[in-house]
Amino acid sequence: METEGSINLNQPESLAGNISGSIDSGGVDLSHVGERFEVAEMTGNVRLAASINLDLQKLASVTGHAGEVVVHASGVTAHGVTMDDAEFRLAVADGTLAVHTSDVIVRDQPGRPLIHALASATVPLAPDAKIESRSTVLVTPSDSVFTLLGMPATKLDGHLFTEIDASCRVQDAAQPAAWSVIGNVRGRDMIVAGESIDDVDIHPTVRDGQISLPQFAIRWRDNVCELSANGSVGESISLSGEIQSNTVRVDDLAEIVSQFSGSRLRASGDSSIRGHFDFSSSPLQFVAGGDATLQNARYAGKWLGAANVQWNADPSSIVLTSASNDLLGGQYQLTATARDLDWTKTIVEGHFQNIKASRLVACSGLSLPASGTLQGGLRVTSIANLESLSGHAWLQSKNLSLNRLPLDIRQAEIKVDAGAVSVHSDGVLAAGRYGADGNAELAQLVRFFESETPRAIEQIPVTFEAKLSELAVHRVIAALDMPRETRRLRATISGDCVRTPAMFDGSRFCSLNGSLENVRWDRSLVSDRVAVNMAVHPSRVELESLRGHFADGRLSGKANIDFSGTPVGRFDFSANRINLRRATAPFVSADMSGTANVQVSGRIGPVISGRADVSVDHAVMSGLVVREARFPVDWSYSQASQIARWQCRAGVVGVGGGRVHIASEGNFDRSLSMATSMRIEHVDTSKLLQGSSAGAGVIDGKVTLGAKRARDAKNFVGHFDLEMSNINAMELPVMDELSSLVRLAPSRPGNGQDGGYVYGRIAGGLVQVEELAISQSTVQVLMSGTATLDGRLDFDVTASTESDGPADQLLEMADSPIMMATAAPIAMVAKANELLKDRVVHVHVGGTSARPTLRLQPGKQLSQDAVRFFLSSSLGSNVAQAVGPQNRPSRR
C-alpha cells in the first residue's frame, strides 16, 4: 500500500494526496471448504485480487474513490459437475459500482455444458440512484440432472434460455419487495423423459413485491397443460398457481411414469386435470393438488370405466383419492400413494360401506331381487410385480338376501403375500352354514395364462375347498316363493366342492359331492339320504354315482353331460323295490300297497329321448287289486319346440284274474294330443276289489280314448264296447237301488243267456251309454243315458218285474205266416207293449254317482229294440225276430 499527501492541521479541509494499494490472496483450496461444509467431491482454487485508489481531497465524495476486486475460479468441481475457469469482476469508478462476470460454464461429468451464464450490474453510489442488472442463462439439460437430484435417469435434452432484467433504488436494495424484475424464459427443442415438448415462452414479472406468471402452455404429443401463477416477495418468496389440462391421455402419462420405476404401468384412458400449486422459500415447501376426471379407464386391459379423482403432490409423494357419498346408495374412499416418483411402491387403500345390494345387482344387468348392504376394504402395496405384491381385501354383509334367499357373509377376505394368494369366506345361507378356502401361487398363474401354447382350464394351478352344511330346503322354498304345495317338503342339503393339486393334470376341474338328507313330505319320511358324486369339467359334468333310499327302495344312477356346444350326453337312473305305501302316503289319502320298480335311461341332445320301464307287483290301490303292471314307454322332449312325446305299445295290467292290454301314444305342447286303446280280457269283477265285489261277472271288450289339442277333459273323445258274462245284475251300481223301489223277480237258473253288454262313447265331457243290456235268469235290465265327468247322472232304466204271464196271443201272432212275412208290424209291437206292460218297470236315474236318485215312469212305451230284448229274454229269439230286426248298429 502507498500513501502521499499533505495537511494543515489548523485547516483540516486542506487535506490532499492519494492512498492506493492492492491485495492478492494467493488462492483458497476449495477441498478444505468442502470438508468443512460436507460438500462431496469439492475441489478447485479461488483467488482474490483487489486494488484501491482514494483521493484524499474527495474523501467525503463517492466520486473520489476507485477500486477493483477480481475473483478468479479455476478447476472447481462438486457433486460430479465442473465449472470452467471464470472471472468475477467488481469495479468502482466515478461514483458507480459495476459488476460483471465472464462466461460461467458448468459441465456434467462427461463434459457436456449444462449451464452457460453471463451477468452484469451497475450500482450508482447515490441513495436515490437506481440499480440496473441483467443476466442471461442458457440451460442445456441432460440425464445427469436427475442423477444430481437422486432420481432415476431418463432422457432429458433441449435448450432453456432465461433473460432477467432487474432494477431497484439503491437505498431499497435490501428490501426484496422493492425490486422490479422482467423475465423472459424460452424453451426450445426440449425433451423431458424422452418426450418432445413443443417450444414454450414464459414471461414472469415482479413489481411492488408481487410476482406475476401469465398463463402459458406446455404441449407434448396431443396433450396440453396450461399453467399460471401469482405470488409475492418479502421475507420469503411465495407463489401460488393454477394447472389445467382438458386433454391428457393416461397411456402417455403411464409411459412416462414407467421410466422412473423400470416397470410398465399398463394403464390407459382419457383424463382432464385441474389443480393448483403453492411454493414457499422459507420454509422451503412445495405442494400441489386438484382433481382429475377419468374416462374409458383400463388397467392391464380390464375395463374400469369412469372416475373422479382428487390428487395431491409434494416433492416426496403423489396421492390420488377417489371418494363418494352416493356410490350405489353408500359411501367409498380409495387412496393411492406413490412415493419418490416410484409407482411400483404405490400403496392403495380403500373402504366402502352401506353399498345397497339391490343397486349393485341392477348394475350387473341381472333381474334378481336383492336387499341388504355390503361393506369392506382393501390395502395393497408394491403393485408392480408379483414377487413384491402384498395386500389384503375383505367384505361383509348386513341383512343381505338374493332372490329373497337370506345370505349372511360373515367374513370374506383375500390375502396376497410373498407371491401367494389365499381366499377365505364363511357365513350362513338360508340357515345353512358355508365355508370356502382357495390358494394359488401368482407366478404359476401368470405362467399359465401367458403360456404360448393354450392350456386347458382344468390345469389352472388353483386349489380350493367349499363346504355347505344343513341348508334347509323349506327355507329356500319359502324364500323363493315357490308354489304353495312344495312347502310341504322338508330336507337338508350338505355338500362340498374340492380341487386338489392332483387335479392339475387336467383329469377334472373339481369334485362335487352332495347329499339330500331327512327328506319328508308333510312330516312323513320319504328318504333318509340321497348322495351324489360328480366330476366337474369346464365343458362337461359327469355324475359318477347317485345312491340313496326312497320309500324303502334303493336309488342309483349315473349321467354324463357335455356343455361344449349344444348339451349332449347320456343318463341312466333306477329305483328298485319301492314300497308304494310309504311312497304314496305323504301325497294321497287313499290306501296303497305293493312294490314298484322304475328304470329310466336315455340321451341328451337337441331332443332329449329315452325309455322308461315301470313295473308294479302285488299292489292294492284304494282296494283295487293289481297283480302286476308293466309299462315300457319310449319318450322324447324337443327343447326347441317344447313338445313332449310318448309311445307305449305293450303296456299290460294284471287285474281281476285277467289282463288289460294298453297301447298309447301322443304329444304335449301346452295342449294334449293322444290316442289310447285298452283291450280287456277276462277280467273278473268279483276279484277286482280286496275283500268285496261289485256287479260280480267277467268283462271282455275294448276302450279307446283320444284327444287333439285338448286343453281340458271336455276335449277328450272315445268309445267303449264291453261284453259281460256270469253277471249278478243286482250288484251293479244303480241296479242295487232298484230292489228298494220295485219288486223284481227272484233270480233262478235261466235259459243259458246270463250276461250282457254295454257300449257307448265319450265326448264333450260326457260319457254317453248308448245301451247297457243285462240278462240273468229271470232278471233283464236295459239302460241308456249320460253321465258327466264330475259324476252327474241322467239314465233311463227298464227292468223286468215278473217272468210269468199270459203270452199265448203273442205266440199265436208270431206263428202266423202273414206276420212272419212282414217287417216289424206295428200291430205286433203294440200288442207286445200291451202284454209286457205289467212285466217291466221304467225308472229314471238322476243325481250323482255318490247319491243317485230314482224316479218311476209309469206308462212309458217300449222301443222296438226294447221289445225285442225282453221278448228274446222271455220267449226266445224266434218271437223276438218276429217283432223286427235289431236297429242298434253293430258294436264291433
Tab-separated table of N, CA and C in Angstrom, residues 734-797:
chain	number	residue	atom	x	y	z
A	734	VAL	N	-126.214	-98.643	-9.150
A	734	VAL	CA	-127.543	-98.159	-9.534
A	734	VAL	C	-128.553	-99.299	-9.483
A	735	MET	N	-128.172	-100.483	-10.096
A	735	MET	CA	-129.108	-101.605	-10.101
A	735	MET	C	-129.444	-102.057	-8.676
A	736	ASP	N	-128.469	-101.907	-7.777
A	736	ASP	CA	-128.719	-102.368	-6.413
A	736	ASP	C	-129.731	-101.484	-5.703
A	737	GLU	N	-130.097	-100.329	-6.301
A	737	GLU	CA	-131.109	-99.457	-5.707
A	737	GLU	C	-132.515	-99.801	-6.165
A	738	LEU	N	-132.654	-100.587	-7.293
A	738	LEU	CA	-133.980	-100.857	-7.852
A	738	LEU	C	-134.839	-101.693	-6.917
A	739	SER	N	-134.202	-102.632	-6.208
A	739	SER	CA	-134.983	-103.531	-5.360
A	739	SER	C	-135.709	-102.791	-4.249
A	740	SER	N	-135.191	-101.610	-3.879
A	740	SER	CA	-135.879	-100.832	-2.848
A	740	SER	C	-137.044	-100.034	-3.417
A	741	LEU	N	-137.145	-99.975	-4.777
A	741	LEU	CA	-138.211	-99.183	-5.400
A	741	LEU	C	-139.317	-100.059	-5.954
A	742	VAL	N	-138.969	-101.212	-6.581
A	742	VAL	CA	-139.964	-102.110	-7.173
A	742	VAL	C	-139.601	-103.536	-6.804
A	743	ARG	N	-140.576	-104.439	-6.955
A	743	ARG	CA	-140.329	-105.848	-6.694
A	743	ARG	C	-139.890	-106.508	-7.984
A	744	LEU	N	-138.705	-107.103	-7.946
A	744	LEU	CA	-138.164	-107.785	-9.101
A	744	LEU	C	-138.289	-109.282	-8.890
A	745	ALA	N	-138.315	-109.992	-9.995
A	745	ALA	CA	-138.447	-111.454	-9.915
A	745	ALA	C	-137.208	-112.046	-9.273
A	746	PRO	N	-137.412	-113.043	-8.414
A	746	PRO	CA	-136.240	-113.676	-7.801
A	746	PRO	C	-135.406	-114.389	-8.857
A	747	SER	N	-134.077	-114.371	-8.613
A	747	SER	CA	-133.169	-114.993	-9.566
A	747	SER	C	-133.252	-116.503	-9.447
A	748	ARG	N	-133.291	-117.174	-10.615
A	748	ARG	CA	-133.225	-118.624	-10.667
A	748	ARG	C	-132.537	-119.024	-11.958
A	749	PRO	N	-132.090	-120.228	-12.052
A	749	PRO	CA	-131.366	-120.631	-13.257
A	749	PRO	C	-132.150	-120.264	-14.507
A	750	GLY	N	-131.489	-119.697	-15.462
A	750	GLY	CA	-132.161	-119.169	-16.646
A	750	GLY	C	-132.012	-120.097	-17.828
A	751	ASN	N	-132.041	-119.451	-19.010
A	751	ASN	CA	-132.020	-120.201	-20.255
A	751	ASN	C	-130.649	-120.209	-20.921
A	752	GLY	N	-129.626	-120.013	-20.110
A	752	GLY	CA	-128.271	-120.088	-20.653
A	752	GLY	C	-127.784	-118.802	-21.280
A	753	GLN	N	-128.528	-117.713	-21.103
A	753	GLN	CA	-128.118	-116.432	-21.699
A	753	GLN	C	-127.708	-115.410	-20.654
A	754	ASP	N	-127.287	-115.892	-19.447
A	754	ASP	CA	-126.828	-114.934	-18.434
A	754	ASP	C	-125.616	-114.159	-18.967
A	755	GLY	N	-125.730	-112.825	-18.986
A	755	GLY	CA	-124.644	-111.982	-19.488
A	755	GLY	C	-125.193	-110.647	-19.962
A	756	GLY	N	-124.388	-109.944	-20.729
A	756	GLY	CA	-124.846	-108.656	-21.210
A	756	GLY	C	-123.748	-107.925	-21.968
A	757	TYR	N	-124.048	-106.708	-22.291
A	757	TYR	CA	-123.080	-105.871	-22.995
A	757	TYR	C	-123.376	-104.413	-22.669
A	758	VAL	N	-122.394	-103.591	-22.923
A	758	VAL	CA	-122.571	-102.149	-22.808
A	758	VAL	C	-121.658	-101.498	-23.840
A	759	TYR	N	-122.196	-100.504	-24.536
A	759	TYR	CA	-121.355	-99.773	-25.478
A	759	TYR	C	-121.793	-98.313	-25.467
A	760	GLY	N	-120.905	-97.454	-25.901
A	760	GLY	CA	-121.199	-96.022	-25.901
A	760	GLY	C	-119.979	-95.212	-26.343
A	761	ARG	N	-120.053	-93.951	-26.044
A	761	ARG	CA	-118.960	-93.062	-26.481
A	761	ARG	C	-118.709	-91.979	-25.421
A	762	ILE	N	-117.577	-91.331	-25.589
A	762	ILE	CA	-117.154	-90.239	-24.691
A	762	ILE	C	-116.886	-89.014	-25.550
A	763	ALA	N	-117.509	-87.909	-25.214
A	763	ALA	CA	-117.294	-86.673	-25.979
A	763	ALA	C	-117.899	-85.505	-25.220
A	764	GLY	N	-117.272	-84.339	-25.376
A	764	GLY	CA	-117.827	-83.123	-24.791
A	764	GLY	C	-117.944	-83.151	-23.281
A	765	GLY	N	-117.138	-83.936	-22.621
A	765	GLY	CA	-117.207	-84.009	-21.175
A	765	GLY	C	-118.308	-84.932	-20.677
A	766	LEU	N	-118.902	-85.730	-21.578
A	766	LEU	CA	-119.986	-86.657	-21.203
A	766	LEU	C	-119.598	-88.081	-21.553
A	767	VAL	N	-120.069	-89.022	-20.723
A	767	VAL	CA	-119.992	-90.444	-21.024
A	767	VAL	C	-121.378	-90.864	-21.479
A	768	GLN	N	-121.502	-91.138	-22.786
A	768	GLN	CA	-122.807	-91.490	-23.372
A	768	GLN	C	-122.929	-93.011	-23.418
A	769	VAL	N	-123.826	-93.575	-22.581
A	769	VAL	CA	-124.124	-95.012	-22.615
A	769	VAL	C	-125.224	-95.209	-23.641
A	770	GLU	N	-124.826	-95.721	-24.826
A	770	GLU	CA	-125.826	-95.941	-25.865
A	770	GLU	C	-126.800	-97.046	-25.438
A	771	GLU	N	-126.223	-98.094	-24.889
A	771	GLU	CA	-127.101	-99.181	-24.436
A	771	GLU	C	-126.334	-100.080	-23.498
A	772	LEU	N	-126.952	-100.393	-22.399
A	772	LEU	CA	-126.453	-101.408	-21.478
A	772	LEU	C	-127.556	-102.425	-21.325
A	773	ALA	N	-127.288	-103.667	-21.672
A	773	ALA	CA	-128.298	-104.724	-21.611
A	773	ALA	C	-127.741	-105.887	-20.815
A	774	ILE	N	-128.576	-106.378	-19.842
A	774	ILE	CA	-128.168	-107.494	-18.988
A	774	ILE	C	-129.312	-108.486	-18.900
A	775	SER	N	-128.971	-109.751	-19.125
A	775	SER	CA	-129.934	-110.848	-18.948
A	775	SER	C	-129.324	-111.841	-17.978
A	776	GLN	N	-130.067	-112.051	-16.893
A	776	GLN	CA	-129.575	-113.003	-15.902
A	776	GLN	C	-130.759	-113.758	-15.352
A	777	SER	N	-130.915	-115.024	-15.764
A	777	SER	CA	-132.029	-115.877	-15.312
A	777	SER	C	-133.340	-115.150	-15.568
A	778	THR	N	-133.991	-114.742	-14.500
A	778	THR	CA	-135.313	-114.118	-14.613
A	778	THR	C	-135.251	-112.603	-14.549
A	779	VAL	N	-134.053	-112.029	-14.568
A	779	VAL	CA	-133.914	-110.574	-14.454
A	779	VAL	C	-133.302	-110.052	-15.739
A	780	GLN	N	-133.985	-109.076	-16.330
A	780	GLN	CA	-133.457	-108.398	-17.507
A	780	GLN	C	-133.441	-106.895	-17.233
A	781	VAL	N	-132.357	-106.263	-17.635
A	781	VAL	CA	-132.201	-104.812	-17.413
A	781	VAL	C	-131.708	-104.180	-18.708
A	782	LEU	N	-132.317	-103.062	-19.060
A	782	LEU	CA	-131.911	-102.283	-20.220
A	782	LEU	C	-131.725	-100.833	-19.759
A	783	MET	N	-130.541	-100.202	-20.101
A	783	MET	CA	-130.264	-98.844	-19.618
A	783	MET	C	-129.567	-98.039	-20.706
A	784	SER	N	-129.853	-96.747	-20.759
A	784	SER	CA	-129.161	-95.812	-21.653
A	784	SER	C	-129.204	-94.435	-21.007
A	785	GLY	N	-128.292	-93.572	-21.489
A	785	GLY	CA	-128.261	-92.222	-20.914
A	785	GLY	C	-126.836	-91.667	-20.867
A	786	THR	N	-126.656	-90.625	-20.042
A	786	THR	CA	-125.341	-89.944	-19.973
A	786	THR	C	-124.937	-89.719	-18.521
A	787	ALA	N	-123.634	-89.562	-18.374
A	787	ALA	CA	-123.057	-89.173	-17.085
A	787	ALA	C	-121.951	-88.151	-17.373
A	788	THR	N	-121.902	-87.108	-16.567
A	788	THR	CA	-120.830	-86.109	-16.726
A	788	THR	C	-119.586	-86.590	-16.009
A	789	LEU	N	-118.459	-85.965	-16.349
A	789	LEU	CA	-117.192	-86.382	-15.745
A	789	LEU	C	-117.124	-86.067	-14.261
A	790	ASP	N	-117.975	-85.130	-13.800
A	790	ASP	CA	-117.974	-84.857	-12.368
A	790	ASP	C	-119.014	-85.686	-11.626
A	791	GLY	N	-119.650	-86.689	-12.337
A	791	GLY	CA	-120.498	-87.669	-11.660
A	791	GLY	C	-121.983	-87.397	-11.695
A	792	ARG	N	-122.490	-86.449	-12.477
A	792	ARG	CA	-123.932	-86.217	-12.563
A	792	ARG	C	-124.545	-87.222	-13.544
A	793	LEU	N	-125.691	-87.830	-13.127
A	793	LEU	CA	-126.293	-88.953	-13.861
A	793	LEU	C	-127.588	-88.536	-14.542
A	794	ASP	N	-127.835	-89.145	-15.724
A	794	ASP	CA	-129.107	-88.971	-16.447
A	794	ASP	C	-129.350	-90.240	-17.257
A	795	PHE	N	-129.906	-91.277	-16.594
A	795	PHE	CA	-130.100	-92.588	-17.214
A	795	PHE	C	-131.581	-92.960	-17.181
A	796	ASP	N	-131.979	-93.704	-18.218
A	796	ASP	CA	-133.295	-94.362	-18.246
A	796	ASP	C	-133.065	-95.861	-18.155
A	797	VAL	N	-133.730	-96.493	-17.161
A	797	VAL	CA	-133.554	-97.922	-16.897
A	797	VAL	C	-134.893	-98.611	-17.057
